mmCIF file of C-alpha atoms and ligand atoms in Angstrom:
data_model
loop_
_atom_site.group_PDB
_atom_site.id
_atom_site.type_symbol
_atom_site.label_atom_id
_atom_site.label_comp_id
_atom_site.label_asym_id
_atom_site.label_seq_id
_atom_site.Cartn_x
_atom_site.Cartn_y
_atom_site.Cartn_z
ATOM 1 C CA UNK Z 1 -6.124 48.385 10.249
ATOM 2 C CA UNK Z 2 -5.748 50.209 7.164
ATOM 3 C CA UNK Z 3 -1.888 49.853 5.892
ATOM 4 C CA UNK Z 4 0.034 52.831 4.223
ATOM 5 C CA UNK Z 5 -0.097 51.219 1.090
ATOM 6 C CA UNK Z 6 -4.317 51.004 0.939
ATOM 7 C CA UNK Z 7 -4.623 54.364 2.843
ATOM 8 C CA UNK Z 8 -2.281 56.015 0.278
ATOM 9 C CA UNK Z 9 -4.237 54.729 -2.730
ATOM 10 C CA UNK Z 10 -7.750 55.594 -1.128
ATOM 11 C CA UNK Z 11 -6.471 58.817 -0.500
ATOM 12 C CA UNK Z 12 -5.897 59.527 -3.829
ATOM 13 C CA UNK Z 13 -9.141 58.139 -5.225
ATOM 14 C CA UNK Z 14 -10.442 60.599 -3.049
ATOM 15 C CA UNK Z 15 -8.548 63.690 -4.025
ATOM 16 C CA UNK Z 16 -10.299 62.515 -7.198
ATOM 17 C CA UNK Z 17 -13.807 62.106 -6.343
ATOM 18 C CA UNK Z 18 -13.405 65.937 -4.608
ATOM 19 C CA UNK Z 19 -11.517 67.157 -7.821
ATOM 20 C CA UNK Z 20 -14.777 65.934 -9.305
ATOM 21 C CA UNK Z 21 -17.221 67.323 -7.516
ATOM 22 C CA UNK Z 22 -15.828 70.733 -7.062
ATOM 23 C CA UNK Z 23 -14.703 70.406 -3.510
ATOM 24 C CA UNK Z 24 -12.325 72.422 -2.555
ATOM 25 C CA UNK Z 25 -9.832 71.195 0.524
ATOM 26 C CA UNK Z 26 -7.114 73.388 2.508
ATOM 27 C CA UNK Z 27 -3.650 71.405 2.643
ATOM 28 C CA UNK Z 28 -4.362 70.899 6.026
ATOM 29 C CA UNK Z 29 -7.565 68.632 5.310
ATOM 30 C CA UNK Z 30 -5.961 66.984 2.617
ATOM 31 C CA UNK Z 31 -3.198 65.766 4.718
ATOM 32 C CA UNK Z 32 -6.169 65.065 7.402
ATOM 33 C CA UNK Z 33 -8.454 62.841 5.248
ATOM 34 C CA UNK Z 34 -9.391 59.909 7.163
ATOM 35 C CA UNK Z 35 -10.152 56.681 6.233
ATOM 36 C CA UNK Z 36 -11.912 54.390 8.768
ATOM 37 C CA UNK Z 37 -12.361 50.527 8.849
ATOM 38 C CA UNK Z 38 -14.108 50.442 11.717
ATOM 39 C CA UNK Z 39 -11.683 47.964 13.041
ATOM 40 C CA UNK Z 40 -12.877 45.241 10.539
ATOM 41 C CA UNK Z 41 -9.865 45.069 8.226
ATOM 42 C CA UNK Z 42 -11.798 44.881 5.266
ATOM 43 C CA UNK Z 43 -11.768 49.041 4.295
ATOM 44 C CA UNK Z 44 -13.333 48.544 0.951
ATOM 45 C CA UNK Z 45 -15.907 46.419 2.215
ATOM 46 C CA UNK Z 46 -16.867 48.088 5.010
ATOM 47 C CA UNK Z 47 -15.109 51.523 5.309
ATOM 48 C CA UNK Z 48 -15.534 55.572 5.147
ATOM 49 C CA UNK Z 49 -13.676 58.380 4.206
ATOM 50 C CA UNK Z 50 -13.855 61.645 5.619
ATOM 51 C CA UNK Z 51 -12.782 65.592 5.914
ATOM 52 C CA UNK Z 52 -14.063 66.829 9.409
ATOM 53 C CA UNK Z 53 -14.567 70.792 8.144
ATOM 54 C CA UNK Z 54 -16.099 71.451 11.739
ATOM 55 C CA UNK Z 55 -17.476 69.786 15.358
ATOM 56 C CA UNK Z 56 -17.690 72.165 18.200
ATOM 57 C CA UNK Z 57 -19.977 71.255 21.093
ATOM 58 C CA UNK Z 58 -23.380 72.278 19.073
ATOM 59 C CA UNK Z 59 -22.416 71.604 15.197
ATOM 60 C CA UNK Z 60 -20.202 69.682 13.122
ATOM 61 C CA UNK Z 61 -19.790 69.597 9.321
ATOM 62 C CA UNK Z 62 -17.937 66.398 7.454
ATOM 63 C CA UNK Z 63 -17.473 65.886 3.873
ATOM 64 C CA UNK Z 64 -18.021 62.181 3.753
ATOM 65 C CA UNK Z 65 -16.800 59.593 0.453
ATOM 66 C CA UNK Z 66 -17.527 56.229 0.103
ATOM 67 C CA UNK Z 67 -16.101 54.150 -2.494
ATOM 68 C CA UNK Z 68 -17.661 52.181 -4.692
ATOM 69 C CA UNK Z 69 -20.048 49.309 -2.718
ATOM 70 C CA UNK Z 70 -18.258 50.389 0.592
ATOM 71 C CA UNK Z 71 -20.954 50.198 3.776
ATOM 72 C CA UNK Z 72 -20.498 52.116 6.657
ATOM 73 C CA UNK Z 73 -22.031 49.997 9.107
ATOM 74 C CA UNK Z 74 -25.173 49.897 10.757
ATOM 75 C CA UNK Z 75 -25.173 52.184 13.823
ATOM 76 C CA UNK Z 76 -27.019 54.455 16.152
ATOM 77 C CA UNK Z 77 -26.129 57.764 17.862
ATOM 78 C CA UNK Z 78 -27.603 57.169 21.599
ATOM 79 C CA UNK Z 79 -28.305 60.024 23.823
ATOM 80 C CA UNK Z 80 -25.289 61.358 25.731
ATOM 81 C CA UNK Z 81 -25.494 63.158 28.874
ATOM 82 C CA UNK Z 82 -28.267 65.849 28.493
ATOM 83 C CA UNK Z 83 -27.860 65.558 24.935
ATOM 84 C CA UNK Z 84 -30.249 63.722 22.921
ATOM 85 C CA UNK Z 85 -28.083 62.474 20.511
ATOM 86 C CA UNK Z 86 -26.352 63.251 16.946
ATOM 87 C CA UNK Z 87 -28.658 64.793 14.784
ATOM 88 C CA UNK Z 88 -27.338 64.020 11.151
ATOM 89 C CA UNK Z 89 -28.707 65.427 7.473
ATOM 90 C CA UNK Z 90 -26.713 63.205 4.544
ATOM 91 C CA UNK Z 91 -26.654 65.265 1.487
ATOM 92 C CA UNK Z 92 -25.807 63.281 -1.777
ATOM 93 C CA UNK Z 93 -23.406 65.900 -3.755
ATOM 94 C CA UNK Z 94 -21.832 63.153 -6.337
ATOM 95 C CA UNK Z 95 -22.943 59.311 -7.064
ATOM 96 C CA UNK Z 96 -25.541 57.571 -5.441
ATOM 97 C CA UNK Z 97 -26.108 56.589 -1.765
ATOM 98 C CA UNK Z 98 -28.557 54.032 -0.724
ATOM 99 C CA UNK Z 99 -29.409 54.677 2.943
ATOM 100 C CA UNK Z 100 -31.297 52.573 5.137
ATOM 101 C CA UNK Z 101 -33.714 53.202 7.865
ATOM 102 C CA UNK Z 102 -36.247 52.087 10.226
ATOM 103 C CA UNK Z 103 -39.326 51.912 8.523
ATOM 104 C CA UNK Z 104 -41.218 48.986 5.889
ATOM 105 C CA UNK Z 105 -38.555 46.710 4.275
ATOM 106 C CA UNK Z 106 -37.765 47.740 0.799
ATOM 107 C CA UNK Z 107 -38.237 44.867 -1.749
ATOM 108 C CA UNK Z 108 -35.094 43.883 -3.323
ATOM 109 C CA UNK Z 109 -33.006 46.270 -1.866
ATOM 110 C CA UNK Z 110 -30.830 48.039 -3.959
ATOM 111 C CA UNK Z 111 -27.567 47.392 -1.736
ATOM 112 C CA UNK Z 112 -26.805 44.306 0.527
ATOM 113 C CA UNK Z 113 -24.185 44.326 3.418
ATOM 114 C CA UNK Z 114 -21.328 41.619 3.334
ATOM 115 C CA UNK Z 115 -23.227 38.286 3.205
ATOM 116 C CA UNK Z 116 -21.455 36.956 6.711
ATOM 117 C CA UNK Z 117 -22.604 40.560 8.081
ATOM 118 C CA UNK Z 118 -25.835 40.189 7.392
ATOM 119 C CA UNK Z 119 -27.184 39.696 10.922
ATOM 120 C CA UNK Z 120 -26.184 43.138 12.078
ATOM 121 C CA UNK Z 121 -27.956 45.134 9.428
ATOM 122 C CA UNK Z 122 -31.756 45.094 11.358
ATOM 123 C CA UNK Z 123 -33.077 48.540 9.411
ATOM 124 C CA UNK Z 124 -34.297 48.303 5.609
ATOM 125 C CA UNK Z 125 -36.615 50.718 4.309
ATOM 126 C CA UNK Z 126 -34.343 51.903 1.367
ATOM 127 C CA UNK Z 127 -33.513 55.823 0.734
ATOM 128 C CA UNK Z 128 -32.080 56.476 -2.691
ATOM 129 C CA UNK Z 129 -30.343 60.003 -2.704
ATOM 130 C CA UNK Z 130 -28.678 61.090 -5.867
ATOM 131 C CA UNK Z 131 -27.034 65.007 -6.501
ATOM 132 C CA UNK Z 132 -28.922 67.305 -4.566
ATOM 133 C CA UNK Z 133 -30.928 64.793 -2.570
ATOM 134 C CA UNK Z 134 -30.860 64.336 0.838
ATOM 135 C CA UNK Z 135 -32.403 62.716 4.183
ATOM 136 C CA UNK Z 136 -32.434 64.112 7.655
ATOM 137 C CA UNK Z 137 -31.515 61.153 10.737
ATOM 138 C CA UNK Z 138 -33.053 61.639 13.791
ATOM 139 C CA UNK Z 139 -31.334 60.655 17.269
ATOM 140 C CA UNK Z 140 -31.487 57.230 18.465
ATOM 141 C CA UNK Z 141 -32.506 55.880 15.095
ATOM 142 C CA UNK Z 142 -30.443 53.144 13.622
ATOM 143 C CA UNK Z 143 -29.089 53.509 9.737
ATOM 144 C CA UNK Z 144 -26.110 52.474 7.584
ATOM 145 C CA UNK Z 145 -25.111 53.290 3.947
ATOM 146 C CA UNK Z 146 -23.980 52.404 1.435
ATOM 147 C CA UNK Z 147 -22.091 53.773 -2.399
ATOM 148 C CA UNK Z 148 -23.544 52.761 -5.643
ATOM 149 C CA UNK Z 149 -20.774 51.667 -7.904
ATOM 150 C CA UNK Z 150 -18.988 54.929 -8.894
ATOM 151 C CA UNK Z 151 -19.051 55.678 -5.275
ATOM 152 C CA UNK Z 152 -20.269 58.985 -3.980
ATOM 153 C CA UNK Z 153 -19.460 62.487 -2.282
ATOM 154 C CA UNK Z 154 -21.975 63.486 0.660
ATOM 155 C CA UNK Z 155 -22.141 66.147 2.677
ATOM 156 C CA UNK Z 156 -22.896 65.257 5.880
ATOM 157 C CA UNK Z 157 -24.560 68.674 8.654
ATOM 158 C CA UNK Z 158 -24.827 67.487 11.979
ATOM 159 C CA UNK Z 159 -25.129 68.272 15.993
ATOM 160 C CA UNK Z 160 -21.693 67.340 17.892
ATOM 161 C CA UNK Z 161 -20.106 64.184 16.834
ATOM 162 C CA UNK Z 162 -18.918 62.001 18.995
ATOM 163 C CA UNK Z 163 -17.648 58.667 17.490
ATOM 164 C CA UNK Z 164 -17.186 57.350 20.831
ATOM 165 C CA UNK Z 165 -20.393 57.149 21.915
ATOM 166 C CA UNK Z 166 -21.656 55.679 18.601
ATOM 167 C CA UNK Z 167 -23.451 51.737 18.612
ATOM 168 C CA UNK Z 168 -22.615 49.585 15.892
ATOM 169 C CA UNK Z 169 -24.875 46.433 15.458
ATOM 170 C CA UNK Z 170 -21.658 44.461 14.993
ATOM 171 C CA UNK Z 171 -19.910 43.422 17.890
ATOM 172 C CA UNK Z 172 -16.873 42.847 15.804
ATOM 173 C CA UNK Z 173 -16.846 46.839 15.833
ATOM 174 C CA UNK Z 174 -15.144 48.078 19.005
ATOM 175 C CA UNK Z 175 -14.555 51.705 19.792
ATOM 176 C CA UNK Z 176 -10.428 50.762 20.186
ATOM 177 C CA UNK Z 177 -9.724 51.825 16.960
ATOM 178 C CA UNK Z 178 -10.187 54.962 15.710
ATOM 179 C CA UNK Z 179 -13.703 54.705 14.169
ATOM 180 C CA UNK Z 180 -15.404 57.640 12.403
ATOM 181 C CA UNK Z 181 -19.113 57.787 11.031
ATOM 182 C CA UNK F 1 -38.081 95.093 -2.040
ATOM 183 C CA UNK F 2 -36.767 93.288 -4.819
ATOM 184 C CA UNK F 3 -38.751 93.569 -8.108
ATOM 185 C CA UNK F 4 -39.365 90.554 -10.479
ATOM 186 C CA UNK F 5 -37.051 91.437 -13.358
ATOM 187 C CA UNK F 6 -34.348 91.873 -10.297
ATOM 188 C CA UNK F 7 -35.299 88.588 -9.071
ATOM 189 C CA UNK F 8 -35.707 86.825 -12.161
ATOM 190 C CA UNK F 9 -32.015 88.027 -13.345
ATOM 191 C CA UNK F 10 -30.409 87.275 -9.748
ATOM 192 C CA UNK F 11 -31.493 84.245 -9.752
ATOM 193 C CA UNK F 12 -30.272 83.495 -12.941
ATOM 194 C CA UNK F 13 -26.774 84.168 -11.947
ATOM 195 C CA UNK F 14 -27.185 82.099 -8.824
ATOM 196 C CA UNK F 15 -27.714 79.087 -10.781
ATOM 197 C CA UNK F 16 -24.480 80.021 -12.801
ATOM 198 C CA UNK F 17 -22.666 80.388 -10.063
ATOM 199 C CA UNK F 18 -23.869 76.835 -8.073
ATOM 200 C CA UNK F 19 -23.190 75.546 -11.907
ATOM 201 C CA UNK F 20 -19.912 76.516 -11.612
ATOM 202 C CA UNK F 21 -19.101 75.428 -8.080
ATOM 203 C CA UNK F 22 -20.585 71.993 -9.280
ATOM 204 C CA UNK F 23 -22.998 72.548 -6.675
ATOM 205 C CA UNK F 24 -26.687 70.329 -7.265
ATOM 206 C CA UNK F 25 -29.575 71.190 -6.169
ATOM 207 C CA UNK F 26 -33.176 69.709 -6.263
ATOM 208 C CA UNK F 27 -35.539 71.230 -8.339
ATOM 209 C CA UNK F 28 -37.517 72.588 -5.264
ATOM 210 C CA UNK F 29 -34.772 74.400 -4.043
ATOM 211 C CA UNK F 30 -34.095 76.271 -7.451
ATOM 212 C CA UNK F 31 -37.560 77.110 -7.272
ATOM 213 C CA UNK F 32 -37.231 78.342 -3.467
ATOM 214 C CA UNK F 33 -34.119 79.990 -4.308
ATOM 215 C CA UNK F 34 -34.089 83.153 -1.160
ATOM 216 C CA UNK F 35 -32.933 86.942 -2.194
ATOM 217 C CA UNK F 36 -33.010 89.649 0.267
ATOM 218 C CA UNK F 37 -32.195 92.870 0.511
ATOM 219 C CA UNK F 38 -33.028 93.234 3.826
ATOM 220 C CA UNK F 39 -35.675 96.215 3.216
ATOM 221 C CA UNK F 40 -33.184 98.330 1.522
ATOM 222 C CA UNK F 41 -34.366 98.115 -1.809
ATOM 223 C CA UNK F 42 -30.413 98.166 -2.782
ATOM 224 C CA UNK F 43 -29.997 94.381 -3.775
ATOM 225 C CA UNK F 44 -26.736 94.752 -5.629
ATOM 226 C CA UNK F 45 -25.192 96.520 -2.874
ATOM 227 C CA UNK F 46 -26.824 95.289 0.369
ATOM 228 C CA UNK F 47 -28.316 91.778 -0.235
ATOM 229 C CA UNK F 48 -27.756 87.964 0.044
ATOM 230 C CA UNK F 49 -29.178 84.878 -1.893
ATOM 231 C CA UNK F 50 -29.703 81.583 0.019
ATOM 232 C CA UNK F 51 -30.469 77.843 -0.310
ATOM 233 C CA UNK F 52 -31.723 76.394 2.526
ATOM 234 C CA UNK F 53 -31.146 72.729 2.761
ATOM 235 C CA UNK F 54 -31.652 71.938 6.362
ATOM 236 C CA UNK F 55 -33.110 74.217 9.537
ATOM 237 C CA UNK F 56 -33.953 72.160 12.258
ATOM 238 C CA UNK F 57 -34.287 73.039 16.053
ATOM 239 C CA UNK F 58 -30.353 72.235 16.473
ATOM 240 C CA UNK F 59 -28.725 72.494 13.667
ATOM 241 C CA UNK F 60 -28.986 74.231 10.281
ATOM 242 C CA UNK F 61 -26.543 74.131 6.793
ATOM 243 C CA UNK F 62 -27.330 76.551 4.153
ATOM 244 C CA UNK F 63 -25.647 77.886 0.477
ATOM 245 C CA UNK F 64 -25.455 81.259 0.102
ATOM 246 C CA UNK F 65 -24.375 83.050 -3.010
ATOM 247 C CA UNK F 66 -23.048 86.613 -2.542
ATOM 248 C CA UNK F 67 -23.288 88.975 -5.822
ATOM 249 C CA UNK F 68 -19.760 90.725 -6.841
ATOM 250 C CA UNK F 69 -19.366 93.266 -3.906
ATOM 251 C CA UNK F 70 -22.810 92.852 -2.886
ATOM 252 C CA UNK F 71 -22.634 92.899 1.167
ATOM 253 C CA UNK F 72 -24.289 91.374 4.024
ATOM 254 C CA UNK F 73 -24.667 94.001 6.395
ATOM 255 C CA UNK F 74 -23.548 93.853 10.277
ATOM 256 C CA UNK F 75 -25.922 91.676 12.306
ATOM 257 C CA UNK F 76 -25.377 89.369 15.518
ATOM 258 C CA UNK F 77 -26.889 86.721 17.026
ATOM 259 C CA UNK F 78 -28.122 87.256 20.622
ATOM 260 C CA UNK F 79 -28.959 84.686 22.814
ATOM 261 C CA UNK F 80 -32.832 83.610 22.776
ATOM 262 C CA UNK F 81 -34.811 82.142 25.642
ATOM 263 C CA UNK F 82 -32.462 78.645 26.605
ATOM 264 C CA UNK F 83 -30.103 79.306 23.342
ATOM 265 C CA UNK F 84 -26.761 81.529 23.539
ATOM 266 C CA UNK F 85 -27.263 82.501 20.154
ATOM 267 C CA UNK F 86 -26.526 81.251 16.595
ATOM 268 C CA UNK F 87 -22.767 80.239 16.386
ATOM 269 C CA UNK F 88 -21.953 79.983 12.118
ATOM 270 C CA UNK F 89 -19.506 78.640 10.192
ATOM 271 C CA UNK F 90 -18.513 80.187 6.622
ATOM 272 C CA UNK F 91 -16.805 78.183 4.261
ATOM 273 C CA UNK F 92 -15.537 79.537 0.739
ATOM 274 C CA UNK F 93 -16.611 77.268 -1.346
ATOM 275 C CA UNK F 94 -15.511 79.906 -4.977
ATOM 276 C CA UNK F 95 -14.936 83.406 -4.990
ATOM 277 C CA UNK F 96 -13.863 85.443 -2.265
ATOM 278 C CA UNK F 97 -14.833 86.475 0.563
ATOM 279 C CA UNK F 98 -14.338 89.305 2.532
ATOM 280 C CA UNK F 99 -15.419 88.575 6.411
ATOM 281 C CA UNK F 100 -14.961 91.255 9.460
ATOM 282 C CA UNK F 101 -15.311 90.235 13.026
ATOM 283 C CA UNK F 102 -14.774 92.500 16.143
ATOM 284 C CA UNK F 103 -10.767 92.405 17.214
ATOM 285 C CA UNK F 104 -8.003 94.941 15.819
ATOM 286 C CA UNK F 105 -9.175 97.101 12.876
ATOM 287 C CA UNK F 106 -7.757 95.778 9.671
ATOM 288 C CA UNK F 107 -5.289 98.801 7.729
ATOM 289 C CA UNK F 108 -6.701 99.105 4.073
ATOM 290 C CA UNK F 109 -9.750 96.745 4.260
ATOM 291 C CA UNK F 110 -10.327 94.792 1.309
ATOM 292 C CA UNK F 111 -13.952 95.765 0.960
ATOM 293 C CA UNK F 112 -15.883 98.571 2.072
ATOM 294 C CA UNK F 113 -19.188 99.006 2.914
ATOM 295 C CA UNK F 114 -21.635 101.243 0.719
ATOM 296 C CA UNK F 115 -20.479 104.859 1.895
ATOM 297 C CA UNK F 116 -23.485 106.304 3.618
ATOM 298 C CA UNK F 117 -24.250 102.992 5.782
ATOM 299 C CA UNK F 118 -20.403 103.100 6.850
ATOM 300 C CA UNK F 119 -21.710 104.495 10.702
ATOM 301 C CA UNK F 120 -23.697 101.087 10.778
ATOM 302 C CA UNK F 121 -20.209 98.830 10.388
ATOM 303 C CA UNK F 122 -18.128 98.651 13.593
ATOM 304 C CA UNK F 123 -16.091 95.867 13.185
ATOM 305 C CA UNK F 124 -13.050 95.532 11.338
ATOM 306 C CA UNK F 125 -11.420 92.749 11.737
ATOM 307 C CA UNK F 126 -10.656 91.330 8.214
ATOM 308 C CA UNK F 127 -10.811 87.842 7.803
ATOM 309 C CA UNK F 128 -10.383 86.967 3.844
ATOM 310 C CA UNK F 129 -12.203 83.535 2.546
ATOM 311 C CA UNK F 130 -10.579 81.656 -0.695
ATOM 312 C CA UNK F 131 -12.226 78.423 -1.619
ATOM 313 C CA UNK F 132 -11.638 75.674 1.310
ATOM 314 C CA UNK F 133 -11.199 78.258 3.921
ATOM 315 C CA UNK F 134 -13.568 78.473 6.756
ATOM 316 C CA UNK F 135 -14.220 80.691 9.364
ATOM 317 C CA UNK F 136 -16.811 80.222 13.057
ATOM 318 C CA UNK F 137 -18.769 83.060 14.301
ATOM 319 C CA UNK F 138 -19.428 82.641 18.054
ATOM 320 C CA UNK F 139 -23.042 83.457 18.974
ATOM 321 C CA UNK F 140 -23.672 87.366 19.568
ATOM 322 C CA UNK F 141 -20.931 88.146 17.707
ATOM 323 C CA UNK F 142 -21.229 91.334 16.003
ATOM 324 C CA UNK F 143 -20.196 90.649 11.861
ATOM 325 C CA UNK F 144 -20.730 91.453 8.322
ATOM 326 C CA UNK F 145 -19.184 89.698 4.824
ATOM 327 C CA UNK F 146 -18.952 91.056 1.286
ATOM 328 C CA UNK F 147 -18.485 88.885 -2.069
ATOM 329 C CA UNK F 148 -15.115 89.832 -3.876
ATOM 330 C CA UNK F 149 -14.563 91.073 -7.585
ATOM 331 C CA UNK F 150 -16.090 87.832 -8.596
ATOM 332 C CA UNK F 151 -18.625 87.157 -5.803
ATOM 333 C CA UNK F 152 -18.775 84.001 -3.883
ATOM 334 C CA UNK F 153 -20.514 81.256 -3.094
ATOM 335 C CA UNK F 154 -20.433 80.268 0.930
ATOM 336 C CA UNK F 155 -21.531 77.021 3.080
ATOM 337 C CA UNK F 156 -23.314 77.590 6.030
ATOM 338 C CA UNK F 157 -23.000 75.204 8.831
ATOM 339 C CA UNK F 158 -25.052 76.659 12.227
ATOM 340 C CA UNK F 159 -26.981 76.044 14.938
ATOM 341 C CA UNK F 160 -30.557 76.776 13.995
ATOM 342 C CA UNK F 161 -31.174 79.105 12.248
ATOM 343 C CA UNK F 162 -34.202 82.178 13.372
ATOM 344 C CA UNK F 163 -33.929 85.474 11.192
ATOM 345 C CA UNK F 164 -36.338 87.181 13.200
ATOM 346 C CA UNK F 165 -33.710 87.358 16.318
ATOM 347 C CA UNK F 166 -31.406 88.572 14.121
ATOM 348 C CA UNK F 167 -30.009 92.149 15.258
ATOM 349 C CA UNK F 168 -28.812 94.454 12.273
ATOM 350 C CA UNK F 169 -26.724 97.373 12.932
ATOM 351 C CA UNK F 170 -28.248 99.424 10.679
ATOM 352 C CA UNK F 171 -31.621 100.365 11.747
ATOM 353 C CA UNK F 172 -33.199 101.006 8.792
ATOM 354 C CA UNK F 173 -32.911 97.223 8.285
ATOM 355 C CA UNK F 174 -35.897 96.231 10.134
ATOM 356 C CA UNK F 175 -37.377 92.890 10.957
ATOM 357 C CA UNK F 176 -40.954 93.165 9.566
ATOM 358 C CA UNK F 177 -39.059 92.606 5.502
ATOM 359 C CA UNK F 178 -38.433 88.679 4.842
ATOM 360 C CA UNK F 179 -34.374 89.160 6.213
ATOM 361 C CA UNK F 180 -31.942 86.104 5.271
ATOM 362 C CA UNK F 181 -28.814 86.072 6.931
HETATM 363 ZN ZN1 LIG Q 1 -24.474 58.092 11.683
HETATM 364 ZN ZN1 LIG Q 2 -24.739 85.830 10.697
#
């Protein structure tokens, strides 16, 4: 659980990071901003913020921040119904985000998971995006992410989200509290 | 058609304006940076400018710059082969924008098409954009948009995205010109 006092402060380090990048937010989504910690109770560990601008049944649009060295957790988006799954495009608008994917393991990776998580980060071929960069996920495919230490501002263009049906690699993660990624 | 000196000095303002919005982008997408004028040969008045950052068979998020009063004339979306039709979501991101959808006509509209198109705009509906408002555009939803005193730059977030279904209004705006919209 995040408590009033932590969600408070992260709030306002976000208003900053947005203030920085140019983002402009209604009141509405300023009073909205959510900050997840995926149940763990360890937000700037392992944590995300986020402005949903959009999600109807075919798109969705999130401004996403993560703070400095905060992971969101590995996880996958598993097909739902006749759907094949999310569909998700990160685009890096402020800081650096190292992203990790299936693929050839990345020598000395750039960004490391909580050292008693380790076992639930399986995916480690290493995508650096900076300003203006950014990778497309396919369904299905397992990935997690990470800030580089001044945190950073992504934009993230997707098909329907539904964090309900998302799979975390960490059992610790259950879909009782309200987790968001 | 738009000339080369047009292009060149377009684009240049473009750039200003992502500058200003603190809006990156890769130097590939500078380079690609879209103007149409949708086979008018009236840029300034009738036209759009467009980064594409992601198009994929479901979804699609795009920055589009429109020049001070420069519109983007009535189109819709029909439904093609399994798809209902594009569904888009505009959000201000600086400027102002001037959006008309089909419901009761709007007294005094804020912008006005260029006089002798005026029979090709039939909805009036006047939805006004500042920065951090958004607005969604069912599919086959007849609509057009014009930049305010200052112009605008607008995030796209839509289902995929295929010009060539496009249906203007205005049928002097035909299909076989390189249309954005
Ligand atoms: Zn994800
Ligand atoms: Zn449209």
């Amino acid at each position: 659980m995040v408590s009033q006092k932590e969600y408070k402060d992260i709030h306002q380090k976000c208003l900053s990071y947005f203030e920085k990048a140019g983002i402009v937010l209604t009141q509405n989504e300023v009073e909205d901003l959510e900050v997840t910690d995926f149940g763990l109770d360890r937000v700037q560990e392992m944590g995300l913020q986020l402005v949903v601008y959009v999600n109807t049944e075919r798109c969705c649009a999130k401004e996403l921040v993560l703070l400095p060295r905060q992971t969101c957790p590995e996880h996958t988006h598993p097909p739902v119904g006749d759907s094949e799954g999310k569909e998700e495009t990160f685009r890096c608008r402020q800081g650096t985000v190292y992203l990790y994917v299936p693929g050839s393991k990345t020598d000395e990776p750039k960004a490391l998971p909580p050292a008693d998580k380790k076992q639930y980060y399986t995916v480690w071929n290493e995508i650096v995006l900076k300003p203006g960069e950014q990778y497309t996920i396919s369904p299905n495919t397992p990935h997690w992410f990470q800030g580089g230490e001044e945190g950073a501002v992504v934009s993230e263009f997707s098909t329907k989200s539904t964090d309900e049906n998302d799979v975390f690699t960490d059992p610790e993660i259950t879909r009782t509290n309200e987790n968001e990624a």
